[in-house]
PDB file of C-alpha atoms in Angstrom:
ATOM      1  CA  MET A  99       0.119  -0.332  -0.380  1.00 42.00           C
ATOM      2  CA  THR A 100       1.707   3.513  -0.914  1.00 62.00           C
ATOM      3  CA  THR A 101       0.868   5.657   1.776  1.00 79.00           C
ATOM      4  CA  THR A 102       0.479   9.735   1.561  1.00 87.00           C
ATOM      5  CA  SER A 103       3.940  10.483   1.910  1.00 90.00           C
ATOM      6  CA  ASP A 104       5.345   7.807  -0.141  1.00 92.00           C
ATOM      7  CA  LEU A 105       2.856   9.540  -3.082  1.00 93.00           C
ATOM      8  CA  LEU A 106       4.186  12.655  -2.434  1.00 96.00           C
ATOM      9  CA  LEU A 107       8.007  11.696  -2.574  1.00 96.00           C
ATOM     10  CA  GLU A 108       7.293   9.770  -6.104  1.00 96.00           C
ATOM     11  CA  ILE A 109       5.900  13.015  -7.327  1.00 97.00           C
ATOM     12  CA  ALA A 110       8.697  15.883  -5.757  1.00 98.00           C
ATOM     13  CA  ASP A 111      11.085  13.266  -7.073  1.00 97.00           C
ATOM     14  CA  ASP A 112      10.148  13.620 -10.439  1.00 98.00           C
ATOM     15  CA  GLU A 113       9.393  17.563 -10.364  1.00 98.00           C
ATOM     16  CA  LEU A 114      12.496  17.446  -8.762  1.00 98.00           C
ATOM     17  CA  ILE A 115      14.694  15.484 -11.190  1.00 97.00           C
ATOM     18  CA  LEU A 116      12.702  16.743 -14.689  1.00 97.00           C
ATOM     19  CA  GLY A 117      12.755  20.655 -13.452  1.00 97.00           C
ATOM     20  CA  TRP A 118      16.727  19.531 -13.339  1.00 96.00           C
ATOM     21  CA  ARG A 119      17.595  17.693 -16.115  1.00 96.00           C
ATOM     22  CA  ASP A 120      14.950  20.441 -18.280  1.00 96.00           C
ATOM     23  CA  SER A 121      17.490  23.117 -17.284  1.00 96.00           C
ATOM     24  CA  GLU A 122      19.733  21.726 -18.795  1.00 95.00           C
ATOM     25  CA  TRP A 123      18.681  23.515 -22.211  1.00 95.00           C
ATOM     26  CA  THR A 124      19.092  26.855 -20.063  1.00 95.00           C
ATOM     27  CA  GLY A 125      21.342  28.597 -22.348  1.00 95.00           C
ATOM     28  CA  ILE A 126      21.199  26.110 -25.363  1.00 95.00           C
ATOM     29  CA  ALA A 127      17.642  26.131 -26.105  1.00 94.00           C
ATOM     30  CA  PRO A 128      17.001  26.190 -29.941  1.00 93.00           C
ATOM     31  CA  SER A 129      15.437  30.050 -29.874  1.00 94.00           C
ATOM     32  CA  LEU A 130      16.007  32.749 -26.575  1.00 94.00           C
ATOM     33  CA  GLU A 131      12.300  32.580 -26.016  1.00 94.00           C
ATOM     34  CA  GLU A 132      12.093  28.685 -25.842  1.00 96.00           C
ATOM     35  CA  ASP A 133      15.304  29.291 -23.859  1.00 96.00           C
ATOM     36  CA  VAL A 134      13.369  31.617 -21.554  1.00 95.00           C
ATOM     37  CA  ALA A 135      10.087  29.201 -21.634  1.00 95.00           C
ATOM     38  CA  PHE A 136      11.702  26.082 -21.165  1.00 96.00           C
ATOM     39  CA  SER A 137      13.893  27.557 -18.368  1.00 96.00           C
ATOM     40  CA  SER A 138      10.743  29.315 -16.506  1.00 95.00           C
ATOM     41  CA  ILE A 139       9.180  25.501 -16.537  1.00 95.00           C
ATOM     42  CA  ALA A 140      12.033  23.601 -15.548  1.00 96.00           C
ATOM     43  CA  GLN A 141      11.926  26.223 -12.443  1.00 95.00           C
ATOM     44  CA  ASN A 142       8.105  26.031 -11.949  1.00 95.00           C
ATOM     45  CA  GLU A 143       8.485  22.267 -11.687  1.00 96.00           C
ATOM     46  CA  ILE A 144      11.189  22.673  -8.599  1.00 97.00           C
ATOM     47  CA  GLY A 145       8.894  24.993  -7.471  1.00 96.00           C
ATOM     48  CA  HIS A 146       6.944  22.108  -7.022  1.00 97.00           C
ATOM     49  CA  ALA A 147       9.064  19.699  -5.659  1.00 97.00           C
ATOM     50  CA  ARG A 148       9.364  21.954  -2.702  1.00 97.00           C
ATOM     51  CA  ALA A 149       6.011  22.776  -1.836  1.00 97.00           C
ATOM     52  CA  LEU A 150       4.851  18.565  -2.271  1.00 97.00           C
ATOM     53  CA  TYR A 151       8.611  17.857   0.001  1.00 97.00           C
ATOM     54  CA  GLU A 152       7.321  20.275   2.113  1.00 97.00           C
ATOM     55  CA  LEU A 153       3.970  18.558   2.697  1.00 96.00           C
ATOM     56  CA  ALA A 154       5.683  15.043   2.725  1.00 96.00           C
ATOM     57  CA  ALA A 155       8.151  16.628   5.141  1.00 96.00           C
ATOM     58  CA  ARG A 156       5.397  17.472   7.788  1.00 94.00           C
ATOM     59  CA  GLU A 157       4.527  13.696   7.679  1.00 91.00           C
ATOM     60  CA  LEU A 158       7.899  12.569   8.091  1.00 93.00           C
ATOM     61  CA  GLY A 159       9.035  14.550  10.814  1.00 94.00           C
ATOM     62  CA  THR A 160      11.895  16.093   8.677  1.00 95.00           C
ATOM     63  CA  ASP A 161      12.339  19.101   5.812  1.00 94.00           C
ATOM     64  CA  ALA A 162      12.187  19.901   2.250  1.00 95.00           C
ATOM     65  CA  ASP A 163      15.563  20.197   1.662  1.00 94.00           C
ATOM     66  CA  ALA A 164      16.578  17.257   3.821  1.00 94.00           C
ATOM     67  CA  LEU A 165      14.078  14.848   1.162  1.00 96.00           C
ATOM     68  CA  ALA A 166      15.713  16.960  -2.018  1.00 96.00           C
ATOM     69  CA  PHE A 167      19.013  16.474  -0.652  1.00 94.00           C
ATOM     70  CA  ASP A 168      20.147  14.194   1.837  1.00 94.00           C
ATOM     71  CA  ARG A 169      18.588  10.619   0.807  1.00 95.00           C
ATOM     72  CA  ASP A 170      21.010   8.465  -1.131  1.00 94.00           C
ATOM     73  CA  PRO A 171      20.288   8.204  -4.761  1.00 94.00           C
ATOM     74  CA  GLY A 172      18.789   4.398  -4.041  1.00 94.00           C
ATOM     75  CA  GLU A 173      15.676   6.160  -2.187  1.00 95.00           C
ATOM     76  CA  TYR A 174      14.330   8.342  -4.796  1.00 96.00           C
ATOM     77  CA  ARG A 175      11.149   7.204  -6.082  1.00 96.00           C
ATOM     78  CA  SER A 176      11.628   8.871  -9.477  1.00 96.00           C
ATOM     79  CA  ALA A 177      10.194   7.049 -12.452  1.00 96.00           C
ATOM     80  CA  PRO A 178      13.070   6.494 -15.472  1.00 96.00           C
ATOM     81  CA  LEU A 179      11.299   8.993 -17.704  1.00 96.00           C
ATOM     82  CA  VAL A 180      12.454  11.629 -15.778  1.00 97.00           C
ATOM     83  CA  GLU A 181      16.163  10.707 -15.095  1.00 95.00           C
ATOM     84  CA  ARG A 182      17.184  10.398 -19.001  1.00 92.00           C
ATOM     85  CA  ARG A 183      20.166  12.840 -19.317  1.00 90.00           C
ATOM     86  CA  ARG A 184      19.818  15.583 -21.925  1.00 76.00           C
ATOM     87  CA  MET A 185      18.357  14.349 -24.622  1.00 85.00           C
ATOM     88  CA  ASP A 186      17.922  16.126 -28.310  1.00 93.00           C
ATOM     89  CA  TRP A 187      14.991  18.742 -28.714  1.00 95.00           C
ATOM     90  CA  ALA A 188      12.697  15.974 -30.263  1.00 96.00           C
ATOM     91  CA  HIS A 189      13.376  13.699 -27.060  1.00 97.00           C
ATOM     92  CA  THR A 190      13.043  16.484 -25.021  1.00 97.00           C
ATOM     93  CA  ILE A 191       9.381  17.155 -26.626  1.00 97.00           C
ATOM     94  CA  ALA A 192       8.716  13.632 -26.380  1.00 98.00           C
ATOM     95  CA  ARG A 193       9.526  13.682 -22.424  1.00 98.00           C
ATOM     96  CA  HIS A 194       7.865  16.977 -22.042  1.00 98.00           C
ATOM     97  CA  PHE A 195       4.483  16.224 -23.840  1.00 98.00           C
ATOM     98  CA  LEU A 196       4.430  12.340 -22.144  1.00 98.00           C
ATOM     99  CA  TYR A 197       5.347  13.933 -18.894  1.00 98.00           C
ATOM    100  CA  GLU A 198       2.709  16.324 -18.840  1.00 97.00           C
ATOM    101  CA  THR A 199      -0.254  14.241 -20.403  1.00 98.00           C
ATOM    102  CA  ALA A 200      -0.010  11.920 -17.496  1.00 98.00           C
ATOM    103  CA  ASP A 201       1.100  14.424 -15.027  1.00 97.00           C
ATOM    104  CA  GLU A 202      -2.561  16.041 -16.047  1.00 97.00           C
ATOM    105  CA  ILE A 203      -3.966  12.337 -15.189  1.00 97.00           C
ATOM    106  CA  ARG A 204      -2.403  12.103 -11.832  1.00 96.00           C
ATOM    107  CA  LEU A 205      -2.981  15.546 -10.510  1.00 96.00           C
ATOM    108  CA  ALA A 206      -6.752  15.275 -11.205  1.00 96.00           C
ATOM    109  CA  THR A 207      -6.947  11.983  -8.999  1.00 94.00           C
ATOM    110  CA  LEU A 208      -5.282  14.257  -6.487  1.00 94.00           C
ATOM    111  CA  LYS A 209      -7.311  17.428  -6.550  1.00 95.00           C
ATOM    112  CA  GLU A 210      -9.517  14.840  -5.296  1.00 95.00           C
ATOM    113  CA  SER A 211      -7.993  13.391  -2.117  1.00 94.00           C
ATOM    114  CA  ASP A 212      -9.680  13.519   1.514  1.00 93.00           C
ATOM    115  CA  ASN A 213      -5.897  14.860   2.254  1.00 93.00           C
ATOM    116  CA  ALA A 214      -7.453  18.946   1.903  1.00 95.00           C
ATOM    117  CA  GLU A 215      -3.994  19.922   1.585  1.00 94.00           C
ATOM    118  CA  VAL A 216      -2.913  17.459  -0.968  1.00 95.00           C
ATOM    119  CA  ALA A 217      -5.833  17.955  -2.895  1.00 96.00           C
ATOM    120  CA  GLY A 218      -5.104  22.215  -2.544  1.00 96.00           C
ATOM    121  CA  LEU A 219      -1.623  22.056  -3.557  1.00 96.00           C
ATOM    122  CA  ALA A 220      -2.607  19.993  -6.436  1.00 96.00           C
ATOM    123  CA  ALA A 221      -5.293  22.098  -7.846  1.00 96.00           C
ATOM    124  CA  LYS A 222      -2.451  25.072  -6.986  1.00 94.00           C
ATOM    125  CA  MET A 223      -0.200  23.371  -8.927  1.00 95.00           C
ATOM    126  CA  ASP A 224      -2.094  21.880 -11.999  1.00 94.00           C
ATOM    127  CA  ARG A 225      -2.850  26.174 -12.319  1.00 91.00           C
ATOM    128  CA  GLU A 226       0.993  26.047 -13.649  1.00 89.00           C
ATOM    129  CA  GLU A 227       0.969  23.080 -15.112  1.00 92.00           C
ATOM    130  CA  GLN A 228      -1.541  24.071 -17.275  1.00 92.00           C
ATOM    131  CA  TYR A 229       0.873  25.991 -19.057  1.00 92.00           C
ATOM    132  CA  HIS A 230       3.007  23.684 -19.092  1.00 94.00           C
ATOM    133  CA  ARG A 231       0.872  21.975 -21.054  1.00 95.00           C
ATOM    134  CA  LEU A 232      -0.141  24.481 -23.710  1.00 94.00           C
ATOM    135  CA  HIS A 233       3.249  24.554 -24.091  1.00 96.00           C
ATOM    136  CA  ALA A 234       3.922  20.620 -24.581  1.00 96.00           C
ATOM    137  CA  ARG A 235       0.906  20.663 -26.933  1.00 96.00           C
ATOM    138  CA  MET A 236       1.822  23.197 -29.165  1.00 96.00           C
ATOM    139  CA  TRP A 237       5.503  21.851 -29.689  1.00 97.00           C
ATOM    140  CA  GLU A 238       3.784  18.279 -30.268  1.00 97.00           C
ATOM    141  CA  GLU A 239       1.419  19.659 -32.967  1.00 96.00           C
ATOM    142  CA  ARG A 240       4.162  20.939 -35.307  1.00 95.00           C
ATOM    143  CA  LEU A 241       6.455  18.252 -34.509  1.00 96.00           C
ATOM    144  CA  ARG A 242       3.933  15.317 -34.999  1.00 95.00           C
ATOM    145  CA  ASP A 243       4.239  14.754 -38.290  1.00 96.00           C
ATOM    146  CA  GLU A 244       8.539  14.526 -38.041  1.00 97.00           C
ATOM    147  CA  PRO A 245       9.865  10.506 -37.995  1.00 97.00           C
ATOM    148  CA  ARG A 246      12.323  11.688 -35.392  1.00 97.00           C
ATOM    149  CA  PHE A 247      10.018  12.875 -33.114  1.00 97.00           C
ATOM    150  CA  ARG A 248       7.331   9.542 -33.517  1.00 97.00           C
ATOM    151  CA  ASP A 249      10.519   7.606 -32.878  1.00 97.00           C
ATOM    152  CA  ALA A 250      10.966   9.608 -29.769  1.00 97.00           C
ATOM    153  CA  VAL A 251       7.635   8.845 -28.732  1.00 97.00           C
ATOM    154  CA  HIS A 252       7.901   5.912 -29.147  1.00 97.00           C
ATOM    155  CA  GLU A 253      10.876   4.997 -27.494  1.00 97.00           C
ATOM    156  CA  LEU A 254       9.619   6.549 -24.091  1.00 97.00           C
ATOM    157  CA  TRP A 255       6.232   5.490 -24.698  1.00 98.00           C
ATOM    158  CA  PRO A 256       6.906   2.439 -22.027  1.00 98.00           C
ATOM    159  CA  PHE A 257       9.174   5.030 -19.893  1.00 97.00           C
ATOM    160  CA  ALA A 258       5.754   7.304 -19.914  1.00 98.00           C
ATOM    161  CA  LEU A 259       3.771   4.902 -18.944  1.00 98.00           C
ATOM    162  CA  GLY A 260       5.832   3.933 -15.739  1.00 97.00           C
ATOM    163  CA  VAL A 261       4.997   7.604 -14.503  1.00 97.00           C
ATOM    164  CA  LEU A 262       0.951   6.524 -13.333  1.00 97.00           C
ATOM    165  CA  PRO A 263       0.009   3.649 -10.999  1.00 96.00           C
ATOM    166  CA  PRO A 264      -1.067   0.716 -13.110  1.00 96.00           C
ATOM    167  CA  GLU A 265      -4.679   1.859 -12.790  1.00 96.00           C
ATOM    168  CA  GLN A 266      -4.309   5.203 -14.910  1.00 97.00           C
ATOM    169  CA  ARG A 267      -2.239   3.713 -17.148  1.00 98.00           C
ATOM    170  CA  ALA A 268      -5.445   3.137 -19.715  1.00 97.00           C
ATOM    171  CA  THR A 269      -6.266   6.628 -19.520  1.00 98.00           C
ATOM    172  CA  LEU A 270      -2.895   7.779 -20.460  1.00 98.00           C
ATOM    173  CA  ALA A 271      -2.792   5.378 -23.588  1.00 98.00           C
ATOM    174  CA  GLN A 272      -6.507   6.936 -24.402  1.00 97.00           C
ATOM    175  CA  HIS A 273      -4.890  10.623 -24.516  1.00 97.00           C
ATOM    176  CA  VAL A 274      -1.837   9.843 -26.185  1.00 96.00           C
ATOM    177  CA  GLY A 275      -3.519   7.497 -28.803  1.00 96.00           C
ATOM    178  CA  LEU A 276      -1.060   4.413 -28.627  1.00 97.00           C
ATOM    179  CA  ASP A 277      -1.622   1.146 -27.131  1.00 97.00           C
ATOM    180  CA  GLU A 278      -0.900   0.151 -23.411  1.00 97.00           C
ATOM    181  CA  VAL A 279       2.678  -2.363 -23.736  1.00 97.00           C
ATOM    182  CA  ASP A 280       4.951  -3.165 -20.233  1.00 97.00           C
ATOM    183  CA  ALA A 281       5.884  -0.239 -18.589  1.00 97.00           C
ATOM    184  CA  VAL A 282       9.511   0.848 -17.256  1.00 96.00           C
ATOM    185  CA  GLU A 283       8.865   0.827 -13.584  1.00 95.00           C
ATOM    186  CA  ARG A 284       9.787   3.088 -10.790  1.00 94.00           C
ATOM    187  CA  GLY A 285      12.234   1.574  -8.401  1.00 87.00           C
ATOM    188  CA  GLN A 286      15.040   1.067 -11.234  1.00 86.00           C
ATOM    189  CA  HIS A 287      17.444   3.625 -11.609  1.00 91.00           C
ATOM    190  CA  SER A 288      19.796   4.359 -14.115  1.00 86.00           C
ATOM    191  CA  ASP A 289      23.750   5.508 -13.687  1.00 89.00           C
ATOM    192  CA  GLU A 290      22.576   8.827 -14.922  1.00 92.00           C
ATOM    193  CA  LEU A 291      20.285   9.170 -11.651  1.00 94.00           C
ATOM    194  CA  ARG A 292      24.163   8.879  -9.754  1.00 94.00           C
ATOM    195  CA  GLU A 293      25.964  11.220 -11.707  1.00 94.00           C
ATOM    196  CA  LEU A 294      22.978  13.785 -11.827  1.00 95.00           C
ATOM    197  CA  TRP A 295      22.448  12.995  -7.544  1.00 95.00           C
ATOM    198  CA  GLU A 296      26.557  13.677  -7.354  1.00 95.00           C
ATOM    199  CA  GLU A 297      26.031  17.342  -9.161  1.00 93.00           C
ATOM    200  CA  MET A 298      22.806  18.398  -7.461  1.00 93.00           C
ATOM    201  CA  THR A 299      24.051  17.878  -4.121  1.00 94.00           C
ATOM    202  CA  ILE A 300      27.740  18.261  -4.216  1.00 93.00           C
ATOM    203  CA  VAL A 301      27.199  22.137  -2.431  1.00 90.00           C
ATOM    204  CA  ARG A 302      25.484  20.579   0.517  1.00 90.00           C
ATOM    205  CA  ARG A 303      27.756  17.688   0.887  1.00 91.00           C
ATOM    206  CA  SER A 304      30.613  19.906   0.576  1.00 91.00           C
ATOM    207  CA  VAL A 305      29.196  21.753   4.282  1.00 88.00           C
ATOM    208  CA  PRO A 306      27.216  18.996   6.018  1.00 83.00           C
ATOM    209  CA  GLY A 307      24.095  20.823   8.291  1.00 78.00           C
ATOM    210  CA  ALA A 308      25.032  24.239   7.112  1.00 80.00           C
ATOM    211  CA  THR A 309      22.155  26.484   7.036  1.00 78.00           C
ATOM    212  CA  TRP A 310      21.581  29.629   4.294  1.00 69.00           C
TER     213      TRP A 310
ATOM    214  CA  MET B  73       7.687  36.380 -37.170  1.00 94.00           C
ATOM    215  CA  ILE B  74       7.560  38.733 -34.449  1.00 97.00           C
ATOM    216  CA  TYR B  75       5.188  39.423 -32.136  1.00 98.00           C
ATOM    217  CA  GLU B  76       5.153  42.810 -30.166  1.00 98.00           C
ATOM    218  CA  VAL B  77       4.118  42.399 -26.809  1.00 98.00           C
ATOM    219  CA  PHE B  78       2.232  45.087 -24.318  1.00 98.00           C
ATOM    220  CA  ARG B  79       2.039  44.299 -20.849  1.00 97.00           C
ATOM    221  CA  GLN B  80      -0.464  45.786 -18.255  1.00 97.00           C
ATOM    222  CA  GLU B  81       0.902  45.562 -14.678  1.00 96.00           C
ATOM    223  CA  LYS B  82      -2.703  46.113 -12.932  1.00 95.00           C
ATOM    224  CA  LYS B  83      -5.815  46.051 -13.146  1.00 95.00           C
ATOM    225  CA  GLY B  84      -7.876  48.625 -14.611  1.00 95.00           C
ATOM    226  CA  SER B  85      -4.278  50.444 -16.028  1.00 96.00           C
ATOM    227  CA  ALA B  86      -3.270  51.270 -19.621  1.00 97.00           C
ATOM    228  CA  PHE B  87      -0.886  48.233 -21.926  1.00 97.00           C
ATOM    229  CA  ALA B  88       2.226  49.210 -22.543  1.00 97.00           C
ATOM    230  CA  HIS B  89       4.589  47.842 -25.171  1.00 97.00           C
ATOM    231  CA  ALA B  90       7.328  45.667 -22.976  1.00 96.00           C
ATOM    232  CA  GLY B  91       9.012  43.888 -26.206  1.00 96.00           C
ATOM    233  CA  SER B  92       8.874  41.398 -28.551  1.00 96.00           C
ATOM    234  CA  VAL B  93       8.799  37.624 -28.927  1.00 96.00           C
ATOM    235  CA  GLU B  94       9.996  35.699 -32.710  1.00 96.00           C
ATOM    236  CA  ALA B  95       7.611  32.692 -33.320  1.00 96.00           C
ATOM    237  CA  PRO B  96       6.470  30.866 -35.556  1.00 94.00           C
ATOM    238  CA  ASP B  97       3.010  31.020 -34.882  1.00 95.00           C
ATOM    239  CA  ILE B  98       0.318  33.118 -32.597  1.00 95.00           C
ATOM    240  CA  THR B  99       0.358  29.925 -30.473  1.00 94.00           C
ATOM    241  CA  PHE B 100       3.630  29.834 -29.659  1.00 95.00           C
ATOM    242  CA  ALA B 101       4.123  33.364 -29.265  1.00 97.00           C
ATOM    243  CA  GLN B 102       1.802  33.460 -26.738  1.00 95.00           C
ATOM    244  CA  ALA B 103       3.564  30.963 -24.870  1.00 94.00           C
ATOM    245  CA  PHE B 104       6.472  32.798 -24.950  1.00 95.00           C
ATOM    246  CA  ALA B 105       5.297  36.166 -23.794  1.00 96.00           C
ATOM    247  CA  HIS B 106       3.197  34.384 -21.051  1.00 94.00           C
ATOM    248  CA  GLU B 107       7.080  33.145 -19.785  1.00 92.00           C
ATOM    249  CA  GLN B 108       8.763  36.100 -21.124  1.00 93.00           C
ATOM    250  CA  TYR B 109       6.631  38.937 -19.778  1.00 95.00           C
ATOM    251  CA  GLY B 110       4.594  37.327 -17.040  1.00 91.00           C
ATOM    252  CA  ARG B 111       6.815  34.671 -15.367  1.00 86.00           C
ATOM    253  CA  ARG B 112       7.800  36.863 -12.558  1.00 86.00           C
ATOM    254  CA  GLN B 113       4.078  38.061 -11.461  1.00 86.00           C
ATOM    255  CA  GLU B 114       4.663  41.588 -13.330  1.00 90.00           C
ATOM    256  CA  SER B 115       1.730  41.462 -15.260  1.00 94.00           C
ATOM    257  CA  GLU B 116      -1.935  41.434 -15.072  1.00 96.00           C
ATOM    258  CA  ALA B 117      -2.592  41.065 -19.033  1.00 97.00           C
ATOM    259  CA  LEU B 118      -0.769  40.858 -22.412  1.00 97.00           C
ATOM    260  CA  TRP B 119      -1.391  42.073 -25.681  1.00 98.00           C
ATOM    261  CA  VAL B 120       0.407  39.802 -28.137  1.00 98.00           C
ATOM    262  CA  VAL B 121       0.520  41.583 -31.607  1.00 97.00           C
ATOM    263  CA  PRO B 122       1.993  40.650 -34.873  1.00 97.00           C
ATOM    264  CA  ARG B 123       4.406  43.425 -36.024  1.00 97.00           C
ATOM    265  CA  ASP B 124       2.709  43.414 -39.120  1.00 96.00           C
ATOM    266  CA  ALA B 125      -0.521  44.061 -37.599  1.00 96.00           C
ATOM    267  CA  ILE B 126       1.183  47.778 -36.402  1.00 94.00           C
ATOM    268  CA  HIS B 127       0.738  50.434 -38.543  1.00 95.00           C
ATOM    269  CA  GLU B 128       2.886  53.450 -37.747  1.00 93.00           C
ATOM    270  CA  VAL B 129       2.125  57.378 -38.233  1.00 93.00           C
ATOM    271  CA  HIS B 130       5.135  59.628 -38.103  1.00 90.00           C
ATOM    272  CA  ASP B 131       6.301  62.486 -39.682  1.00 87.00           C
ATOM    273  CA  PHE B 132       4.807  65.495 -37.826  1.00 84.00           C
ATOM    274  CA  TYR B 133       6.142  68.826 -39.550  1.00 83.00           C
ATOM    275  CA  ASP B 134       5.709  72.177 -37.918  1.00 79.00           C
ATOM    276  CA  GLU B 135       7.400  74.114 -40.731  1.00 82.00           C
ATOM    277  CA  LEU B 136       5.027  77.189 -39.333  1.00 81.00           C
ATOM    278  CA  HIS B 137       5.564  76.853 -35.401  1.00 78.00           C
ATOM    279  CA  LYS B 138       2.106  76.979 -35.032  1.00 77.00           C
ATOM    280  CA  THR B 139       2.160  76.889 -31.038  1.00 75.00           C
ATOM    281  CA  TYR B 140      -1.137  77.480 -30.833  1.00 74.00           C
ATOM    282  CA  HIS B 141      -1.929  73.583 -31.703  1.00 75.00           C
ATOM    283  CA  ARG B 142       0.060  72.838 -28.424  1.00 76.00           C
ATOM    284  CA  VAL B 143      -1.415  72.875 -25.069  1.00 73.00           C
ATOM    285  CA  ASP B 144       1.683  75.609 -24.177  1.00 71.00           C
ATOM    286  CA  GLY B 145       0.674  77.672 -26.742  1.00 66.00           C
ATOM    287  CA  TYR B 146      -1.287  79.235 -24.232  1.00 71.00           C
ATOM    288  CA  PRO B 147       0.472  80.280 -21.751  1.00 74.00           C
ATOM    289  CA  LEU B 148      -2.199  80.857 -18.713  1.00 79.00           C
ATOM    290  CA  LYS B 149      -0.126  81.726 -15.775  1.00 82.00           C
ATOM    291  CA  GLU B 150       0.771  85.182 -16.512  1.00 82.00           C
ATOM    292  CA  LYS B 151      -3.092  86.014 -18.538  1.00 83.00           C
ATOM    293  CA  LEU B 152      -4.406  84.904 -14.650  1.00 87.00           C
ATOM    294  CA  ARG B 153      -2.003  87.152 -12.574  1.00 88.00           C
ATOM    295  CA  VAL B 154      -3.305  89.792 -15.058  1.00 88.00           C
ATOM    296  CA  ALA B 155      -6.712  89.167 -14.209  1.00 90.00           C
ATOM    297  CA  ARG B 156      -6.448  88.577 -10.921  1.00 90.00           C
ATOM    298  CA  GLU B 157      -4.482  92.172 -10.710  1.00 90.00           C
ATOM    299  CA  ARG B 158      -7.744  93.656 -12.611  1.00 90.00           C
ATOM    300  CA  ALA B 159     -10.379  91.692 -10.423  1.00 90.00           C
ATOM    301  CA  GLY B 160      -8.432  93.166  -7.035  1.00 86.00           C
ATOM    302  CA  THR B 161      -7.991  89.101  -5.843  1.00 81.00           C
ATOM    303  CA  ALA B 162      -4.042  89.165  -6.805  1.00 73.00           C
ATOM    304  CA  ARG B 163      -2.379  86.625  -3.888  1.00 68.00           C
ATOM    305  CA  ASP B 164      -0.014  87.491  -2.233  1.00 64.00           C
ATOM    306  CA  ARG B 165       3.528  85.409  -3.841  1.00 56.00           C
TER     307      ARG B 165
END
């Protein structure tokens, strides 16, 4: 059984790692405008991660920074989809489109949560995610007939299914217009996550217990 | 394609030119403008307009110095002073 804090951590880890990955485009996105837009989306994702960690931290008796940076890479609950290091733009947009589509389904369920704080936060996040979806969809519409983009969507599809619990996957398949296949599940981490973790936590690990 | 962006800072205030974005179509332009001129909560609303839609009017000549078209063509202060003196209501100052 998944407890509330487990679920919050799954989503928070997804948002933190994806925010980090998306920010790898800062300064090198295809156009200046896209650079600003994609970097802003990356910052939003990290902001969502912070809010989710804060909520989970209260239940677990710790704080958001400790959850974000003091766990071992193996303890992160992020989906393999978000862990992949900077790919080409076609794959990046394919991941963005698949993730945002999955996230919409996940947030819709969360907004109905019995836990008022969880439902409230989900509603707040969803208002920002609306613009992420708009951004993802306009790119998807533009690239959907490009073979490189189509291949990228197919390649990442089993990873995208792994973002959601099994009972929500049929809805994702319906929204994306692909058949459900075996998902790449959470819990398996690539070496890429460890590399990212080294980078992401280096400052915090350099002076343990420092306050900023 | 270039789109000009106008920004409204507060509800009810006038839109002022904020800058421009380059985008392949209006959907992209709106999304780019949203992030570029709104991510710091600095805008209440934006107008995004294709640059082609803007028709500039310029060349304002005033060869004959028709200052009477201008507000400052009628310096009122002096007239007011004279009128007040005549009426005996001149203020000390």
